[in-house]
Coordinates of C-alpha atoms in Angstrom, one line a residue:
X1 CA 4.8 11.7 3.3
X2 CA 5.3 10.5 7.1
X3 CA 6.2 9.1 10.2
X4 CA 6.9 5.5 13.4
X5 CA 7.0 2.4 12.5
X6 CA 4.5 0.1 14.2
X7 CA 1.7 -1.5 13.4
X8 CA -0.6 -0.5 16.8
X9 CA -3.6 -2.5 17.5
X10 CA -5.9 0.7 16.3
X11 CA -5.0 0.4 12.7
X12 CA -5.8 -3.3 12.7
X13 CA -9.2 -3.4 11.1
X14 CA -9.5 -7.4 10.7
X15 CA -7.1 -10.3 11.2
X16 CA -7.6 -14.1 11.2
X17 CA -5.2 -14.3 14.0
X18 CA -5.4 -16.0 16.9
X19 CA -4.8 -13.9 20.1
X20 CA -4.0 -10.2 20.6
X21 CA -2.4 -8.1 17.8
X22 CA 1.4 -6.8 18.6
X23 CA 1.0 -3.6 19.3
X24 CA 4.0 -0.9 20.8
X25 CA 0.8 1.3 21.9
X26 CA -2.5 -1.3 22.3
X27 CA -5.5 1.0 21.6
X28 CA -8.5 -1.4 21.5
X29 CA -9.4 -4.9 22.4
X30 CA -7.9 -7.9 21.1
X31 CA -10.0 -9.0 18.0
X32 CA -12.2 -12.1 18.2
X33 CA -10.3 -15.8 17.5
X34 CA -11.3 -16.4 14.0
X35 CA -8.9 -18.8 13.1
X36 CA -5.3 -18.8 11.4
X37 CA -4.6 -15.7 8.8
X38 CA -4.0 -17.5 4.9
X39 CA -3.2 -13.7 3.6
X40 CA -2.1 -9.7 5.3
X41 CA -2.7 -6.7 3.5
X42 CA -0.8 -3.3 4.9
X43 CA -1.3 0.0 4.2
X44 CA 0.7 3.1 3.7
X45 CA 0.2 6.2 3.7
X46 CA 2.2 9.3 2.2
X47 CA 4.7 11.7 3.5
X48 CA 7.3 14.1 2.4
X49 CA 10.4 14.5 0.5
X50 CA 12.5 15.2 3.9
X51 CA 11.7 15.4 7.4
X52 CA 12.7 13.6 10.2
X53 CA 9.9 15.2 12.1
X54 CA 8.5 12.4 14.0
X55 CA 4.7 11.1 13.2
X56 CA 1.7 12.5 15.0
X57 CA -1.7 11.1 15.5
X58 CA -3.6 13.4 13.6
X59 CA -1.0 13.3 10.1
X60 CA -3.1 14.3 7.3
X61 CA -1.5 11.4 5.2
X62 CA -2.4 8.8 7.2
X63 CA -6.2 9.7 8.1
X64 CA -6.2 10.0 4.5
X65 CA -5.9 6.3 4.0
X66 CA -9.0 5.4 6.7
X67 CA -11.6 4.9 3.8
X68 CA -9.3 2.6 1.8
X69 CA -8.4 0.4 5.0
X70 CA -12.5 0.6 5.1
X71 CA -13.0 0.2 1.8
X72 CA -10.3 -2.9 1.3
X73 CA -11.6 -4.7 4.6
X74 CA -15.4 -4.3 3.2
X75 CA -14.5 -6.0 -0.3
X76 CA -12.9 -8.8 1.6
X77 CA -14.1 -12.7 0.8
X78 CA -13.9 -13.6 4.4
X79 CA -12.5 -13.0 8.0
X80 CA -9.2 -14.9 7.0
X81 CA -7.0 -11.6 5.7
X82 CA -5.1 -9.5 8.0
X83 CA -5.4 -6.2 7.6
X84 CA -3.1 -3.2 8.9
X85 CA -1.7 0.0 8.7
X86 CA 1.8 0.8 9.2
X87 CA 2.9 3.7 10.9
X88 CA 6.8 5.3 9.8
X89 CA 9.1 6.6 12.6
X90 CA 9.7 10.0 10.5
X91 CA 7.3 12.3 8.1
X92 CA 10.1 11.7 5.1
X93 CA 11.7 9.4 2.6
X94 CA 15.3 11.3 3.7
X95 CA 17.3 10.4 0.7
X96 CA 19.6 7.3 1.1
X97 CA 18.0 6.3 4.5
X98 CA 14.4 5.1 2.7
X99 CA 13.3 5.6 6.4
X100 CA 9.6 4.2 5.6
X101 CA 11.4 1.4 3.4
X102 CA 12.6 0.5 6.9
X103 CA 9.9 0.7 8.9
X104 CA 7.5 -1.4 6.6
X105 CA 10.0 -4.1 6.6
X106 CA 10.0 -3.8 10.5
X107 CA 6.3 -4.0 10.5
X108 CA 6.6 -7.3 8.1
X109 CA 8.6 -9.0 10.7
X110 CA 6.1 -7.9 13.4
X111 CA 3.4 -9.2 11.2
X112 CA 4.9 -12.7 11.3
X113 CA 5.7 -12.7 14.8
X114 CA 1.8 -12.3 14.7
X115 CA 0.0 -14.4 11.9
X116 CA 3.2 -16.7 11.2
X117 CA 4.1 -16.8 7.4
X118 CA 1.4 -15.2 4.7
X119 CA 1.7 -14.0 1.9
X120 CA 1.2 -9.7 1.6
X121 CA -0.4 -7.4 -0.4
X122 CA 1.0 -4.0 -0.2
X123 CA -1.1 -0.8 -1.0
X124 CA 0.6 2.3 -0.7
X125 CA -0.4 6.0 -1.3
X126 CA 2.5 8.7 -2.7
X127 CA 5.6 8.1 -1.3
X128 CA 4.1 5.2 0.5
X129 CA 3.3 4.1 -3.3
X130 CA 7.2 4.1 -3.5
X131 CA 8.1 2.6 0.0
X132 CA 5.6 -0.3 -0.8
X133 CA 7.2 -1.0 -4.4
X134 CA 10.9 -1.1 -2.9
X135 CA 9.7 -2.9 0.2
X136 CA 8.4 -5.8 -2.2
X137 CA 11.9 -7.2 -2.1
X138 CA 10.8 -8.7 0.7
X139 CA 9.8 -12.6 -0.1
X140 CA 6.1 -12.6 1.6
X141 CA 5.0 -9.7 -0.6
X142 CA 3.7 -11.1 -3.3
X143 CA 1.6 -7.8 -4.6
X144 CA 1.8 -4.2 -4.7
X145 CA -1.3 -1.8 -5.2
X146 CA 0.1 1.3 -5.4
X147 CA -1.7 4.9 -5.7
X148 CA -0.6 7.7 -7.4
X149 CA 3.1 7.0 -6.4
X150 CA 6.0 8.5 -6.1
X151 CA 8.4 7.2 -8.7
X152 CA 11.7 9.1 -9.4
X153 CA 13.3 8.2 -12.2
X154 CA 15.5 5.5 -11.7
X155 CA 13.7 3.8 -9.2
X156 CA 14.7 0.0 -9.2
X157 CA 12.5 -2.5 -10.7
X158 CA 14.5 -5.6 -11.4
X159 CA 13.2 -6.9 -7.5
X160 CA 9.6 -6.7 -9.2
X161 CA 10.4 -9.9 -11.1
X162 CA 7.3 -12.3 -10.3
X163 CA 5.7 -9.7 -8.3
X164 CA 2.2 -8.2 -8.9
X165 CA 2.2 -4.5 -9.4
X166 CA -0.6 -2.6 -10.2
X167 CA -0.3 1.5 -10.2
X168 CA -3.2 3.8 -10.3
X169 CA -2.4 7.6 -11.0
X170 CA -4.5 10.4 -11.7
X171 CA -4.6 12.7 -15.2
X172 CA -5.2 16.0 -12.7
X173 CA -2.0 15.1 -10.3
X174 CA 0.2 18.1 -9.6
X175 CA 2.2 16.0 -7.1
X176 CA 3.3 13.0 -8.7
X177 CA 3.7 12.5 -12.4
X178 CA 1.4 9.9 -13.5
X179 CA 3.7 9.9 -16.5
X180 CA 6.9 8.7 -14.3
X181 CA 4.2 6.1 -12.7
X182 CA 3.2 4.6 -15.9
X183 CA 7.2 4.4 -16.7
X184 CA 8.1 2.4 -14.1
X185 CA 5.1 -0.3 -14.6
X186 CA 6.4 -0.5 -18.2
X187 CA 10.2 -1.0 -17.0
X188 CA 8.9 -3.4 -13.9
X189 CA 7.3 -5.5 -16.7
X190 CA 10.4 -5.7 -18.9
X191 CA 11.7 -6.8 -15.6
X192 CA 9.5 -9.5 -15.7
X193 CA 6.9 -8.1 -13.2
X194 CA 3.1 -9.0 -13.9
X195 CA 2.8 -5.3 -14.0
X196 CA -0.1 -2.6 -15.0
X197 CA -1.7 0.8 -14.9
X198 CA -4.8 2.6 -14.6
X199 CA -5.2 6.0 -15.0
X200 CA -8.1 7.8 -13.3
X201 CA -9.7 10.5 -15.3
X202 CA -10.1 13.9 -12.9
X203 CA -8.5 12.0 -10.6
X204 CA -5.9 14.1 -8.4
X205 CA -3.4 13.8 -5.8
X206 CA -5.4 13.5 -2.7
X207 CA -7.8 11.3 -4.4
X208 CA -11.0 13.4 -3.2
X209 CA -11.9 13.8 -6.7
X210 CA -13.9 10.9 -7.7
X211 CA -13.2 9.3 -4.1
X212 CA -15.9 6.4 -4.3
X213 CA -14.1 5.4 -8.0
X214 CA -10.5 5.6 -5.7
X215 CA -12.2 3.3 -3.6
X216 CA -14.0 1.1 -5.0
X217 CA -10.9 0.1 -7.3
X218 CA -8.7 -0.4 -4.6
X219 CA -10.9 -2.3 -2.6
X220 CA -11.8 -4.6 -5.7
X221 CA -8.2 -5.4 -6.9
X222 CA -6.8 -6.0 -3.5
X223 CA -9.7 -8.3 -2.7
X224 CA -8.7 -10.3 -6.4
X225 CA -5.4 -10.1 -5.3
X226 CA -6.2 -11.7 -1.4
X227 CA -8.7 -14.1 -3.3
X228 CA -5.8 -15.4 -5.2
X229 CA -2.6 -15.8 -3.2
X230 CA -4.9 -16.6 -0.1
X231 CA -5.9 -19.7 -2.1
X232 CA -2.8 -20.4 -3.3
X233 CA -2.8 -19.2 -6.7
X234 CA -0.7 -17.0 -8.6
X235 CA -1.6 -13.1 -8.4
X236 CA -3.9 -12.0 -11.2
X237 CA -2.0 -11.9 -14.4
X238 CA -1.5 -7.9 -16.1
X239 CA -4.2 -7.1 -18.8
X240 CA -1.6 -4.7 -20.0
X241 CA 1.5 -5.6 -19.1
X242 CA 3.8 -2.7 -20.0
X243 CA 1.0 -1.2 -22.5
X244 CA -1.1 1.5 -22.3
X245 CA -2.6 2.1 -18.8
X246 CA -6.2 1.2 -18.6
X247 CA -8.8 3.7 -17.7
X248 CA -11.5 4.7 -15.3

């Protein structure tokens, strides 16, 4: 899991914003005027248990998360989604302090001082799974995708009321349980979340095995998802809510 909490100008892949992304460390050009955002999705990556080591550029977690900010931006409708990475002060979750929990509500704020008031898909990989599913307190996110997440038991779900969450895990995970995963989606939905799961056969932690099926599946749901709430609409309702995962 990982580490500082901006959003910088090179993780911003698209936006419908008008005028340069906020940025603490500007790395590219401002993107082209395309008009006002009508949705943001952000991305997280993982991290670790504990460490307030402070992020560096070349964190494994986070490069690992370049192909689904590709992937997600390529299955996009149109130019009017921002999309974004956010970037954690510290490596770890440290305990009571949920650093990343703070940072992605930090980088929430900085979106709206940037695109104004949209609604926000969250996807989130391993502990950013479980930063991205606490952070959907928050009243602009109205979805979380989350990816083989970390999900102690325990975890608090009652915030997930009228929220979107959809988990995918993989059977081969020696990192996360998929089985804790798969609990929480069933609690979240006696919550009163729209809430499902998808298990992805020989899929493991790092999601290299079957990386294109990873992909793809992210890519499509959050683009369903954007397609949705963009327009106005409720998220996609669960096909299993609280059942049996589904599989790919």
């Amino acid at each position: 899991m990982r580490g500082s909490a901006e959003m910088s100008a090179d993780d911003v892949s698209r936006s419908g914003a008008t005028g340069t992304p906020v940025a603490l460390r500007p790395c590219r050009a401002a993107l082209p005027d395309t008009g006002p955002a009508r949705a943001a999705v952000l991305i997280l990556h993982g991290g670790a248990a504990d460490s307030k080591a402070p992020l560096r550029p070349w964190n494994m977690a986070r490069a690992r998360m370049r192909p689904f900010v590709r992937s997600v931006t390529r299955a996009l409708p149109d130019e009017g989604t921002f999309v974004g990475q956010v970037r954690y002060r510290y490596r770890g979750w440290n305990g009571a302090d949920a650093d990343p929990v703070a940072d992605v509500l930090r980088a929430l704020d900085e979106l709206t001082a940037l695109v104004g008031e949209v609604p926000v898909v969250l996807v989130g990989h391993s502990m950013g799974g479980r930063a991205a599913l606490r952070a959907a307190a928050a009243p602009q996110v109205r979805a979380v995708v989350a990816l083989a997440p970390w999900c102690p038991e325990g975890e608090p779900v009652a915030h997930l009321r009228d929220k979107r969450v959809i988990v995918l895990h993989g059977d081969r995970d020696r990192i996360t349980d998929p089985a804790a995963s798969f609990a929480l989606v069933r609690r979240a939905a006696e919550a009163g979340s729209s809430a499902s799961a998808v298990r992805v056969e020989g899929g493991d932690h790092a999601m290299l095995r079957r990386a294109r099926t990873w992909h793809r599946a992210t890519g499509t749901t959050v683009a369903d998802l954007v397609t949705r709430i963009g327009g106005g609409l409720d998220p996609l309702p669960a096909e299993r809510p609280g059942g049996e995962p589904g599989v790919l």
